[in-house]
PDB file of N, CA and C in Angstrom:
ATOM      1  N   UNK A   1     133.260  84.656 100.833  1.00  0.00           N
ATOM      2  CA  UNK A   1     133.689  83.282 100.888  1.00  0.00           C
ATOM      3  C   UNK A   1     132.554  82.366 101.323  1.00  0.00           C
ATOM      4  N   UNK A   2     131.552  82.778 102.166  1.00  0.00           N
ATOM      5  CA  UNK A   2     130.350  82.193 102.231  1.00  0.00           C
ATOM      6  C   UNK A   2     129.503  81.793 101.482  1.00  0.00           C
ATOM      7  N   UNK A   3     129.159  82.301 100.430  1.00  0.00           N
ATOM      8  CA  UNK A   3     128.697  82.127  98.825  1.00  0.00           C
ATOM      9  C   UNK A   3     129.400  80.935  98.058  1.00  0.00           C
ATOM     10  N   UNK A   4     131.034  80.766  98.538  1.00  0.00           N
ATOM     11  CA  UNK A   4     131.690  80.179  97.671  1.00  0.00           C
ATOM     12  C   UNK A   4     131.508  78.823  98.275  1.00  0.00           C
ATOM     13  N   UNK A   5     131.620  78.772  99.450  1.00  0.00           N
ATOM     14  CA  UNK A   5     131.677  77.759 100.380  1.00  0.00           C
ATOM     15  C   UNK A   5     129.846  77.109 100.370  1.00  0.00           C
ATOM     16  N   UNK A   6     128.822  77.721  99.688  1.00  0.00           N
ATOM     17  CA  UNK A   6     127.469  77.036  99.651  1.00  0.00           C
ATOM     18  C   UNK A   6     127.752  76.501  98.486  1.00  0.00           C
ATOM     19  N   UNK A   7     128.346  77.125  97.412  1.00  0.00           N
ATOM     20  CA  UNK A   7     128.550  76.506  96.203  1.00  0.00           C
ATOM     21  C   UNK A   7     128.837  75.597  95.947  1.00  0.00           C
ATOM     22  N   UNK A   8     130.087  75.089  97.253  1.00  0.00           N
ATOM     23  CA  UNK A   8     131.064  73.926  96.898  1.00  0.00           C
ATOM     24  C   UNK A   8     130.116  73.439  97.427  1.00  0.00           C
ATOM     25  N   UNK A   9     129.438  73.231  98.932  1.00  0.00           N
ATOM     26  CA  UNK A   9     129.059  72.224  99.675  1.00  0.00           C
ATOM     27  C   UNK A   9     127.966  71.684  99.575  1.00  0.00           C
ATOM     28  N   UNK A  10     127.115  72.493  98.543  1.00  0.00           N
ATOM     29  CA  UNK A  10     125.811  71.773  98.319  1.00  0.00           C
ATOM     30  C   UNK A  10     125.874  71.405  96.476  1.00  0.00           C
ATOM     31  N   UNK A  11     127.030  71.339  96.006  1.00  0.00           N
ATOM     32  CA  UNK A  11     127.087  71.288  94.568  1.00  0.00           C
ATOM     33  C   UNK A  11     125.990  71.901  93.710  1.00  0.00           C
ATOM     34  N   UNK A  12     126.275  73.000  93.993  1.00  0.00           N
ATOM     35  CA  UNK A  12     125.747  74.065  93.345  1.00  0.00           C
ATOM     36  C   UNK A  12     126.130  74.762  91.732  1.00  0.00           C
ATOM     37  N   UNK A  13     125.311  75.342  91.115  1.00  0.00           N
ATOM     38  CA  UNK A  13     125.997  76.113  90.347  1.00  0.00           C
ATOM     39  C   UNK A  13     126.142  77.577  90.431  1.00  0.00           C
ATOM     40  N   UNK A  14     125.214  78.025  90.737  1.00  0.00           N
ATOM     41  CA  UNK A  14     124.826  79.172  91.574  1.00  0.00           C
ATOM     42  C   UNK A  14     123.838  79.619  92.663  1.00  0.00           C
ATOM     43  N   UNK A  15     123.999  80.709  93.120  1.00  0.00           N
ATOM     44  CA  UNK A  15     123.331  81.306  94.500  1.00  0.00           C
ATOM     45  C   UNK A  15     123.171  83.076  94.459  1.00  0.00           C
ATOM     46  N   UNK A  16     121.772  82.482  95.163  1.00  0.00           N
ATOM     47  CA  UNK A  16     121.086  84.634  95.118  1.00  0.00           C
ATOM     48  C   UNK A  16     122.023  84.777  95.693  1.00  0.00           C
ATOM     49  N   UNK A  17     122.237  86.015  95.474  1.00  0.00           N
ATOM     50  CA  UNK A  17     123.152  87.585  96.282  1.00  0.00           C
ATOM     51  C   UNK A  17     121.859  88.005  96.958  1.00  0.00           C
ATOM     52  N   UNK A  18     121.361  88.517  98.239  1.00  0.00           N
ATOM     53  CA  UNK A  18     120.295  89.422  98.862  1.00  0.00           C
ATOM     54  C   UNK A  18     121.102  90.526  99.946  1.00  0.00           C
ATOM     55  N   UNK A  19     120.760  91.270 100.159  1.00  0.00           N
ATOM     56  CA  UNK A  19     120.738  92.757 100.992  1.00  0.00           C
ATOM     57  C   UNK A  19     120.594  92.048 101.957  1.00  0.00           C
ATOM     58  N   UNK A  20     120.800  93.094 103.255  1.00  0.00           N
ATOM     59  CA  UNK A  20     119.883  92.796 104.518  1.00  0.00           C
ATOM     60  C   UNK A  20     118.569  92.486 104.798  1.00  0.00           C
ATOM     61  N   UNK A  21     117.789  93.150 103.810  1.00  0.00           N
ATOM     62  CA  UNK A  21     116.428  92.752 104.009  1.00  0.00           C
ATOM     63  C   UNK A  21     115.648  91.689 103.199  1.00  0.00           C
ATOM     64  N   UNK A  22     117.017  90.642 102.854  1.00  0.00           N
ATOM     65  CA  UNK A  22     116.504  89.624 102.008  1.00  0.00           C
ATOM     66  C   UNK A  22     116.559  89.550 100.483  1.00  0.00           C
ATOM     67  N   UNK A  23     116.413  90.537  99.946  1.00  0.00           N
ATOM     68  CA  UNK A  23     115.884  91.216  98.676  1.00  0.00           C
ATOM     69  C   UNK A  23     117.072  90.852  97.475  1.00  0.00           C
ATOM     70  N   UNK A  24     117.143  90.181  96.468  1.00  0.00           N
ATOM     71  CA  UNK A  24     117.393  89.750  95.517  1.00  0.00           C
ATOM     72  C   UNK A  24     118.230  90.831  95.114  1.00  0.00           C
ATOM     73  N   UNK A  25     119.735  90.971  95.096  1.00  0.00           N
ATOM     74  CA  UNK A  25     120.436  91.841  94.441  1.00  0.00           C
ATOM     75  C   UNK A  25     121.385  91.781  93.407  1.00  0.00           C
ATOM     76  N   UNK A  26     121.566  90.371  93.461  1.00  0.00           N
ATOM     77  CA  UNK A  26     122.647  89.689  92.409  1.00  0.00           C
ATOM     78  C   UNK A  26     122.498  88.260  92.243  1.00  0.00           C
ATOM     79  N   UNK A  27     123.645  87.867  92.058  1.00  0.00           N
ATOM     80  CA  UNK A  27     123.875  86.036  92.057  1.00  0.00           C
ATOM     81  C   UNK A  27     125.491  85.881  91.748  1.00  0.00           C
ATOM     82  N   UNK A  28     125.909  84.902  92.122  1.00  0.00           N
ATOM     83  CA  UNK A  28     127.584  84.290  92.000  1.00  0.00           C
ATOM     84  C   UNK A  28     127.323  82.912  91.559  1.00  0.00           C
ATOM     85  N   UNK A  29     128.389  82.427  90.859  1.00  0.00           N
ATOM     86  CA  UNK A  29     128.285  80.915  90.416  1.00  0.00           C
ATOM     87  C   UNK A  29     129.258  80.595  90.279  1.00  0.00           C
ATOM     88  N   UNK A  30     128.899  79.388  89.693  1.00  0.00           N
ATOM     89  CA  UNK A  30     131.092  78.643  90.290  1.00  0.00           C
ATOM     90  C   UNK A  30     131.784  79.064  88.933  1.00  0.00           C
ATOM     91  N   UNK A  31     131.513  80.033  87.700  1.00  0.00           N
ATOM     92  CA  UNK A  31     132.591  80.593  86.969  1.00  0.00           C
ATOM     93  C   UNK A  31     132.924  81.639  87.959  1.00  0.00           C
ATOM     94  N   UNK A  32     132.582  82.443  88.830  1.00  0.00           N
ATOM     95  CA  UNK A  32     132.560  83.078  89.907  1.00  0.00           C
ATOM     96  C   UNK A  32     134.219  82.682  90.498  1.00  0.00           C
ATOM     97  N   UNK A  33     133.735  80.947  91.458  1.00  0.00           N
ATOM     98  CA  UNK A  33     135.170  80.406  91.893  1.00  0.00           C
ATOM     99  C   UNK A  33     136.173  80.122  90.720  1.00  0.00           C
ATOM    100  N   UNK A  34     136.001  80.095  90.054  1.00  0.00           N
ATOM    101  CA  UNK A  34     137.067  80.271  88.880  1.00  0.00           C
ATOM    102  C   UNK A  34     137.944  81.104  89.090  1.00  0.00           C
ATOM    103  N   UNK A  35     137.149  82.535  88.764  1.00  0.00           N
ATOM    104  CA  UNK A  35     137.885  83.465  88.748  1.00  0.00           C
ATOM    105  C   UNK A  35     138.583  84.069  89.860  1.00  0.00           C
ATOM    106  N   UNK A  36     138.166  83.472  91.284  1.00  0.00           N
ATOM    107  CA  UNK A  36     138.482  84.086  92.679  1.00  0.00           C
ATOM    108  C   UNK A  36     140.003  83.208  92.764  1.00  0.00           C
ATOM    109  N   UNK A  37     140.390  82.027  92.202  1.00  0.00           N
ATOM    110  CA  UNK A  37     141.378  80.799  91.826  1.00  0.00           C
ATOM    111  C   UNK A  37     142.160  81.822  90.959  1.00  0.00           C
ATOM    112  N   UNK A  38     142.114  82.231  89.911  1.00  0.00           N
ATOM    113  CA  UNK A  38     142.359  83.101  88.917  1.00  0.00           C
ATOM    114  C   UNK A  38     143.241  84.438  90.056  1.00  0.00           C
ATOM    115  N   UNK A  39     142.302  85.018  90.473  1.00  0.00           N
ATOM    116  CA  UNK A  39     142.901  86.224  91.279  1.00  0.00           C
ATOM    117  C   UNK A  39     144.112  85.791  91.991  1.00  0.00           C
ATOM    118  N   UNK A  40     144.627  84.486  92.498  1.00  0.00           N
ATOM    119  CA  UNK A  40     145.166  84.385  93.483  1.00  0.00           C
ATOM    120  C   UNK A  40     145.545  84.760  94.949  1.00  0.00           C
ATOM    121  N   UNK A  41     144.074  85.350  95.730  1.00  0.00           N
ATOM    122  CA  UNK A  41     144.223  85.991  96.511  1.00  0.00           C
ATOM    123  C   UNK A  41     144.722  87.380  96.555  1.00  0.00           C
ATOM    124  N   UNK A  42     144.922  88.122  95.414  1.00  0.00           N
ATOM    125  CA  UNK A  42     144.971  89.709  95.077  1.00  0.00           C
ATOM    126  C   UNK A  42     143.951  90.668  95.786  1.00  0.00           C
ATOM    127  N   UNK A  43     142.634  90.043  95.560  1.00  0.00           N
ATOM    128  CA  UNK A  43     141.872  90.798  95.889  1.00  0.00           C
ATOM    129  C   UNK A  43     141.151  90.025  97.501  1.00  0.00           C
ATOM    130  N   UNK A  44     140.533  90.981  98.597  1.00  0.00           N
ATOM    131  CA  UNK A  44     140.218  90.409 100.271  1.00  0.00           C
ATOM    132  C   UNK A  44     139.055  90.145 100.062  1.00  0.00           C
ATOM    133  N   UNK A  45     139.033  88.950 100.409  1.00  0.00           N
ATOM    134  CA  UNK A  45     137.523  88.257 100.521  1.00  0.00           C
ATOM    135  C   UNK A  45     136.813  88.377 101.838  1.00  0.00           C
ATOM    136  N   UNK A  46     137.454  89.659 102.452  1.00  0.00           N
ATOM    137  CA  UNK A  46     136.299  89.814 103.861  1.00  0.00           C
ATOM    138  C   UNK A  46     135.517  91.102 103.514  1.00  0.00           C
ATOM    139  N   UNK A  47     135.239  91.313 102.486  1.00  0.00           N
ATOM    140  CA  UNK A  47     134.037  92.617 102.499  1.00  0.00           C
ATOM    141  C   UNK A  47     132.962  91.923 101.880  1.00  0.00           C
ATOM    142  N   UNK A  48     131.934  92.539 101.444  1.00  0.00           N
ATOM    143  CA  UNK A  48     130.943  91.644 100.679  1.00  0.00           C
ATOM    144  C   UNK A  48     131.145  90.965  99.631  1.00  0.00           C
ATOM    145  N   UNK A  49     129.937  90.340  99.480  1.00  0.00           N
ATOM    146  CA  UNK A  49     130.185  89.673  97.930  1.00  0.00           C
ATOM    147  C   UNK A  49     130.238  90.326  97.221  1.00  0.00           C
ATOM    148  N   UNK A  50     129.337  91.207  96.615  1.00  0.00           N
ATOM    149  CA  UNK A  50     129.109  92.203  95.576  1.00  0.00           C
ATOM    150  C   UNK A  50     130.393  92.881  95.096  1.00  0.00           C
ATOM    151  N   UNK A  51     131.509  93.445  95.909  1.00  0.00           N
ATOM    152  CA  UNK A  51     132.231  94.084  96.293  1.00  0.00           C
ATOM    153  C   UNK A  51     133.500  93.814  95.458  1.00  0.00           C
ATOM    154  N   UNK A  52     133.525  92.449  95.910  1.00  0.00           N
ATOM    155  CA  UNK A  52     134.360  90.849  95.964  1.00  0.00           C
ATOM    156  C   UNK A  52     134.190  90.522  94.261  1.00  0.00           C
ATOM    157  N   UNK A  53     133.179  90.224  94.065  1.00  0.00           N
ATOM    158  CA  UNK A  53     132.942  89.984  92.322  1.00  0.00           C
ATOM    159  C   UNK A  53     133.004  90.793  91.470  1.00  0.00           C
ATOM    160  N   UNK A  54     132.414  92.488  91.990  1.00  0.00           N
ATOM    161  CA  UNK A  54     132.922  93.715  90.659  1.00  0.00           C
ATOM    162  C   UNK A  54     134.705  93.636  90.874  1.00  0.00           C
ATOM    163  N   UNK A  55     135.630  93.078  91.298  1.00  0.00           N
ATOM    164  CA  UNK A  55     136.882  93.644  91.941  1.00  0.00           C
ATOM    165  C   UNK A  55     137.157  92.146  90.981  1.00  0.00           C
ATOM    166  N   UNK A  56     137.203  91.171  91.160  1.00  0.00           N
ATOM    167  CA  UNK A  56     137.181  89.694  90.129  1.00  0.00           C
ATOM    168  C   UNK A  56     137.009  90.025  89.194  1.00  0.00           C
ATOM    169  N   UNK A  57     135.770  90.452  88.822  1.00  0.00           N
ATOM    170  CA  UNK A  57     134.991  90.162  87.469  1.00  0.00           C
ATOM    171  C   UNK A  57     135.638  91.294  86.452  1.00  0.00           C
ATOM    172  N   UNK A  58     135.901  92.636  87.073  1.00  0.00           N
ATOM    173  CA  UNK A  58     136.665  93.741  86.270  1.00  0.00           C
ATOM    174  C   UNK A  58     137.983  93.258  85.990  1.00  0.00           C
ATOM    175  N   UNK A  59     138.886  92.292  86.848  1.00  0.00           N
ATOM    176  CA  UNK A  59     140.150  92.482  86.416  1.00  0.00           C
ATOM    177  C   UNK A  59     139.748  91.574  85.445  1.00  0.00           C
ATOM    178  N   UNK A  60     138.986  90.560  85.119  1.00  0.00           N
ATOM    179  CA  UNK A  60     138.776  89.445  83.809  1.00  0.00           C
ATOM    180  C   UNK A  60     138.341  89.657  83.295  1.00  0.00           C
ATOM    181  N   UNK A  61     137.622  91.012  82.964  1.00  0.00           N
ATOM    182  CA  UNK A  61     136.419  91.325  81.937  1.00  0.00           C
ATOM    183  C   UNK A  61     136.474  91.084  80.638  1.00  0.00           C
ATOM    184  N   UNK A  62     135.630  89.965  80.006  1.00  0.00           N
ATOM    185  CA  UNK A  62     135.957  90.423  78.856  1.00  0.00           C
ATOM    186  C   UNK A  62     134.872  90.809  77.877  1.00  0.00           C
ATOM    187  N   UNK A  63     134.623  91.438  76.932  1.00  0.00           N
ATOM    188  CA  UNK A  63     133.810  91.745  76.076  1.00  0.00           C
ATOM    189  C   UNK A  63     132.228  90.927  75.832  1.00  0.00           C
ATOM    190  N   UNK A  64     131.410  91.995  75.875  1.00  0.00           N
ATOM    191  CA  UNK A  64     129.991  91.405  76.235  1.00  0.00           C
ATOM    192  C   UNK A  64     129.492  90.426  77.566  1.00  0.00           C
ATOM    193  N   UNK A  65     130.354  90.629  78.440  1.00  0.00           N
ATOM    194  CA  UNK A  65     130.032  90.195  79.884  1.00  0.00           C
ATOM    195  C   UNK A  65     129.243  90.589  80.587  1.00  0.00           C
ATOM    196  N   UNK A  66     127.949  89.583  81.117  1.00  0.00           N
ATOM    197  CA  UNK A  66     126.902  90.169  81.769  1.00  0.00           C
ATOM    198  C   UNK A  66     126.931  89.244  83.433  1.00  0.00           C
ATOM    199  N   UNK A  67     126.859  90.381  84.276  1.00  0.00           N
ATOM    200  CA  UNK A  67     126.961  89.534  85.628  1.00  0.00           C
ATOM    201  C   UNK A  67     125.665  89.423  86.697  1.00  0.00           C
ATOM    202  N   UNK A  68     124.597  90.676  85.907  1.00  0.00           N
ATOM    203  CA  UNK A  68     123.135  91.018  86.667  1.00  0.00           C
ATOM    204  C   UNK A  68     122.232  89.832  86.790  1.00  0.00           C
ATOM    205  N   UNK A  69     121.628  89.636  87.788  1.00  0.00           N
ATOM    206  CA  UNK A  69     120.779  88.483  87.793  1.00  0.00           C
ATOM    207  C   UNK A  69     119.401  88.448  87.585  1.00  0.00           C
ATOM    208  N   UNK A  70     118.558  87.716  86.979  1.00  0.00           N
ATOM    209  CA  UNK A  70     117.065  88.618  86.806  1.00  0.00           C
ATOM    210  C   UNK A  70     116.280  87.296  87.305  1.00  0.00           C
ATOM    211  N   UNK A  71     115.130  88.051  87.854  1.00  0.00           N
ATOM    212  CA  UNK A  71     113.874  86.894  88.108  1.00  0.00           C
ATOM    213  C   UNK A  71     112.478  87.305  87.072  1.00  0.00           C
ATOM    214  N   UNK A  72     111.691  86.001  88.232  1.00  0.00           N
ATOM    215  CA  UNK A  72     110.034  86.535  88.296  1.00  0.00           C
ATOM    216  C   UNK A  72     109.341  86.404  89.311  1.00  0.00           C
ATOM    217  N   UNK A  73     107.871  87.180  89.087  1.00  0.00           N
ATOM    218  CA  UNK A  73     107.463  86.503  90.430  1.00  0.00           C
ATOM    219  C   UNK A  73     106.553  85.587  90.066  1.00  0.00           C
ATOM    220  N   UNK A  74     106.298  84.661  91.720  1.00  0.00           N
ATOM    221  CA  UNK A  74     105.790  83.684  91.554  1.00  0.00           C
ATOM    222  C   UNK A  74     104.459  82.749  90.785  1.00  0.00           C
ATOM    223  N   UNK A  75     104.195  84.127  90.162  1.00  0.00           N
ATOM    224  CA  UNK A  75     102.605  84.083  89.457  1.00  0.00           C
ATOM    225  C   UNK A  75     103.320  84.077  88.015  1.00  0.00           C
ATOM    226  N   UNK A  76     104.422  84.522  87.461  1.00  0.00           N
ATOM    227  CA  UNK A  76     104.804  83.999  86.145  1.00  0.00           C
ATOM    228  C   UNK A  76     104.552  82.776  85.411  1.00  0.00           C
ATOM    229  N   UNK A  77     104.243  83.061  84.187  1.00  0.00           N
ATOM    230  CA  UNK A  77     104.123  81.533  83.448  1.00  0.00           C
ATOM    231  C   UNK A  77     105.592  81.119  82.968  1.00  0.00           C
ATOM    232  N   UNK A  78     105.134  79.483  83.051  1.00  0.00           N
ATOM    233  CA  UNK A  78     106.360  78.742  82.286  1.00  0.00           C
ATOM    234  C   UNK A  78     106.876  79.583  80.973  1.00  0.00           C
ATOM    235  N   UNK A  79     105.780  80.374  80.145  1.00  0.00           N
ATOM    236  CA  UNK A  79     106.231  80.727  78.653  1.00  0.00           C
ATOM    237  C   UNK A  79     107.422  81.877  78.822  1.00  0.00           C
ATOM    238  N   UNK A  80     106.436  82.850  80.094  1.00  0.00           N
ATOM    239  CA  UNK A  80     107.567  83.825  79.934  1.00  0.00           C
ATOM    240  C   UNK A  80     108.322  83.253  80.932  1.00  0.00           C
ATOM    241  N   UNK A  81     109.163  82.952  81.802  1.00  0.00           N
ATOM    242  CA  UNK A  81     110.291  81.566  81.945  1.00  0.00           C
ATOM    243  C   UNK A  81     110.966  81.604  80.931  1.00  0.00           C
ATOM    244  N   UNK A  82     110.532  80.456  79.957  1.00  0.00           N
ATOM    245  CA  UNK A  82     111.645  80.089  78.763  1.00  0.00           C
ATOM    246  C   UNK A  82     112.033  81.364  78.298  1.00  0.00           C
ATOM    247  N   UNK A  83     111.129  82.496  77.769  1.00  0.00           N
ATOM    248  CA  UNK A  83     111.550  83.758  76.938  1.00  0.00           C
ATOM    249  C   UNK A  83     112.671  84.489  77.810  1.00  0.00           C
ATOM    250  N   UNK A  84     112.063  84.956  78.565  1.00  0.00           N
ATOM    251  CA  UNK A  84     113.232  85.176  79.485  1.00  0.00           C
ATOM    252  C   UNK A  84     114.788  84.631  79.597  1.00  0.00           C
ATOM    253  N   UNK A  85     114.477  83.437  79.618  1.00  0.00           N
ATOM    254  CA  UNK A  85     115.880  82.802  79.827  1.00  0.00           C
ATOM    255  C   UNK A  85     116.386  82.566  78.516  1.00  0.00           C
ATOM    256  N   UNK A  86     115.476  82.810  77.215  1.00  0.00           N
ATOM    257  CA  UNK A  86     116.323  82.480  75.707  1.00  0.00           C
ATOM    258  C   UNK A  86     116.082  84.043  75.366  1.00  0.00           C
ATOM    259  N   UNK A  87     115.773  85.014  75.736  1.00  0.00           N
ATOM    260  CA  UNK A  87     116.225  86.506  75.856  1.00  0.00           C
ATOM    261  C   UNK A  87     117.325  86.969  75.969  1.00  0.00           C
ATOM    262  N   UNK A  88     117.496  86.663  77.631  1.00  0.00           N
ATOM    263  CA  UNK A  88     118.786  86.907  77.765  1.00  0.00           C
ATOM    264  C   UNK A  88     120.227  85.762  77.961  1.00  0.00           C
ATOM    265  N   UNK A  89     119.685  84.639  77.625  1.00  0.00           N
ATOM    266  CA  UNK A  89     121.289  83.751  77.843  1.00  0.00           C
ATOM    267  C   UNK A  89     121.267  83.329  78.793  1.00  0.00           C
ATOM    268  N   UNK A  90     120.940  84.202  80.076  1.00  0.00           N
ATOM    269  CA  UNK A  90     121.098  83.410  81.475  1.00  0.00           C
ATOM    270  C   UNK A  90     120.665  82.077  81.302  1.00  0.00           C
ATOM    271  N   UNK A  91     121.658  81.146  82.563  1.00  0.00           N
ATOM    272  CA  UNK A  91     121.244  79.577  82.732  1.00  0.00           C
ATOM    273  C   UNK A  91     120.285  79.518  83.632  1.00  0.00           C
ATOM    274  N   UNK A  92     119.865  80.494  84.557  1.00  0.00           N
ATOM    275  CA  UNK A  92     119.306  80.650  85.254  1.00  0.00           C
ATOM    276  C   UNK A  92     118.250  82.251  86.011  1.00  0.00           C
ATOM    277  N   UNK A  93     116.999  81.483  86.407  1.00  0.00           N
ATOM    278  CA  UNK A  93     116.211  82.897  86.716  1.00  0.00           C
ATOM    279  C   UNK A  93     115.439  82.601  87.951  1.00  0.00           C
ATOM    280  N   UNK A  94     116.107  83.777  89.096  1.00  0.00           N
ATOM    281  CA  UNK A  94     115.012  83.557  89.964  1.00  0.00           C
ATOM    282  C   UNK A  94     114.258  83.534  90.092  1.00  0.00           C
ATOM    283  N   UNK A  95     113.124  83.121  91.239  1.00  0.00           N
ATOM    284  CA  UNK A  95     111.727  83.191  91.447  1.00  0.00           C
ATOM    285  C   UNK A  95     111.486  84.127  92.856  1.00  0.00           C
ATOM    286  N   UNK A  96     110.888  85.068  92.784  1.00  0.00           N
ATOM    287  CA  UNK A  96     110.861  86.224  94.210  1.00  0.00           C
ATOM    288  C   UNK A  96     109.344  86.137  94.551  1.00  0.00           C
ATOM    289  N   UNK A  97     109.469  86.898  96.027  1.00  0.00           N
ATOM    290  CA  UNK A  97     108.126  87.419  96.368  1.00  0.00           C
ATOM    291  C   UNK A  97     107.844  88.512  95.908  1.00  0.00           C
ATOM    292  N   UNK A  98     106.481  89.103  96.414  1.00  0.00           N
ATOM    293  CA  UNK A  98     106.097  90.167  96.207  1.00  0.00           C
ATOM    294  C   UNK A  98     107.290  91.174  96.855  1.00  0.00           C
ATOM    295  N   UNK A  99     108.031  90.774  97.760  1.00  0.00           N
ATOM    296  CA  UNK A  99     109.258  91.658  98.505  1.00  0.00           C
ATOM    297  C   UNK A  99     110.296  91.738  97.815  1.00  0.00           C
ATOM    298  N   UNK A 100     110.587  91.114  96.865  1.00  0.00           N
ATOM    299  CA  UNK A 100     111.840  90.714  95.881  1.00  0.00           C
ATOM    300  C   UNK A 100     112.929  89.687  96.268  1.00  0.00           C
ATOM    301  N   UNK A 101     112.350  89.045  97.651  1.00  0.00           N
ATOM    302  CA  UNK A 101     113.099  87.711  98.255  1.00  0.00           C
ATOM    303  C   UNK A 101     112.782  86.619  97.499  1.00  0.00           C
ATOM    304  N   UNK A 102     114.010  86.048  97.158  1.00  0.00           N
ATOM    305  CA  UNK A 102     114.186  84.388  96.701  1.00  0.00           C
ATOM    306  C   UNK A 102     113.521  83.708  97.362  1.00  0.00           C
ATOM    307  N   UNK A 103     112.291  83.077  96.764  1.00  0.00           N
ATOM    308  CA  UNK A 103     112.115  81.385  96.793  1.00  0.00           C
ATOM    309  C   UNK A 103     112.283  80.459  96.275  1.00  0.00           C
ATOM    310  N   UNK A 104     112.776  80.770  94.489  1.00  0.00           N
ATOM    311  CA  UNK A 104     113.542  79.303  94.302  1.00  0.00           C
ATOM    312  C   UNK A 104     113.906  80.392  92.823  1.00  0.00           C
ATOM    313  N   UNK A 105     113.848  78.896  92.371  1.00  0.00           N
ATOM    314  CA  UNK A 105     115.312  79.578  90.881  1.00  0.00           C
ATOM    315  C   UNK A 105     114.901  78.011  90.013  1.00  0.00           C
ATOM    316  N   UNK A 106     114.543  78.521  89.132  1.00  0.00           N
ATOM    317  CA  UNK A 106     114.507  77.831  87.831  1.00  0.00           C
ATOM    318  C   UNK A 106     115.993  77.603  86.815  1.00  0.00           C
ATOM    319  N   UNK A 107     115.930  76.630  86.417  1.00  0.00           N
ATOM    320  CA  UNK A 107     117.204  77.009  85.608  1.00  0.00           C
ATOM    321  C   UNK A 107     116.812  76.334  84.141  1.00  0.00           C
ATOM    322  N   UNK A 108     118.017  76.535  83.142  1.00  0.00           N
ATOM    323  CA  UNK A 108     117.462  75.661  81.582  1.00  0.00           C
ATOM    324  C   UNK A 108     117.410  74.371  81.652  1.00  0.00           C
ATOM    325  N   UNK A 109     117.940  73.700  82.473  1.00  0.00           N
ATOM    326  CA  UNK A 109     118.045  72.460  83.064  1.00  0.00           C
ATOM    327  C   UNK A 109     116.368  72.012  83.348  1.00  0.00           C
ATOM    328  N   UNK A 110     115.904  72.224  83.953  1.00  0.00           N
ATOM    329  CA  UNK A 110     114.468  72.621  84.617  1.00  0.00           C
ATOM    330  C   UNK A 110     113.404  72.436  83.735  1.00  0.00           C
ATOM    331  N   UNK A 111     113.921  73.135  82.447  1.00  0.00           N
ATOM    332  CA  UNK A 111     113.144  73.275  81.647  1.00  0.00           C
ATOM    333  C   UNK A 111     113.242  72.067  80.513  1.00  0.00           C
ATOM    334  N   UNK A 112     114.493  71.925  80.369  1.00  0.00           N
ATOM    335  CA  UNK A 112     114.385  70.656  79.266  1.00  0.00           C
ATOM    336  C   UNK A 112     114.321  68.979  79.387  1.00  0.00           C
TER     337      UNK A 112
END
């Protein structure tokens, strides 16, 4: 619910998922709160996120659904950027350290 609650409050569209040690493991976005609206409280929003969204995202699944989040690191060019993001569809691609921690996030927006 913390994820959901940055979403709303900073009008967001989406936000990294990270581990304990920071490290880039996913992402949630507000089709995300959609679907948590959708659940009607079926599923407990006190375990993790990760947890929380395969348990959402499976009961709505539908065909050719991708939920993995991908970056680069910070030494990437703009070119591979765009390829990337007209590769795979995503609206959005993080930007990591050498550790695989988020420092920012590009999106298609960004770009055009």
């Amino acid at each position: 619910s913390d994820a959901f609650d940055a979403l709303d409050s900073h009008r967001l569209s989406g936000v990294a998922v990270v581990d304990e040690e920071g490290r880039l493991v996913g992402n949630t976005s507000a089709r995300d709160i959609k679907l948590a609206a959708l659940d009607e409280g079926r599923t407990a929003m006190d375990g993790d996120i990760l947890s929380y969204l395969a348990s959402v995202r499976q009961a709505t699944a539908r065909k050719n659904e991708r939920h993995p989040s991908c970056h680069v690191h910070e030494g990437s060019t703009v070119a591979h950027v765009v390829n990337l993001l007209a590769k795979t569809g995503y609206h959005r691609v993080f930007v990591v350290d050498e550790g695989v921690r988020p420092v920012g996030v590009i999106s298609v927006a960004d770009i055009l």
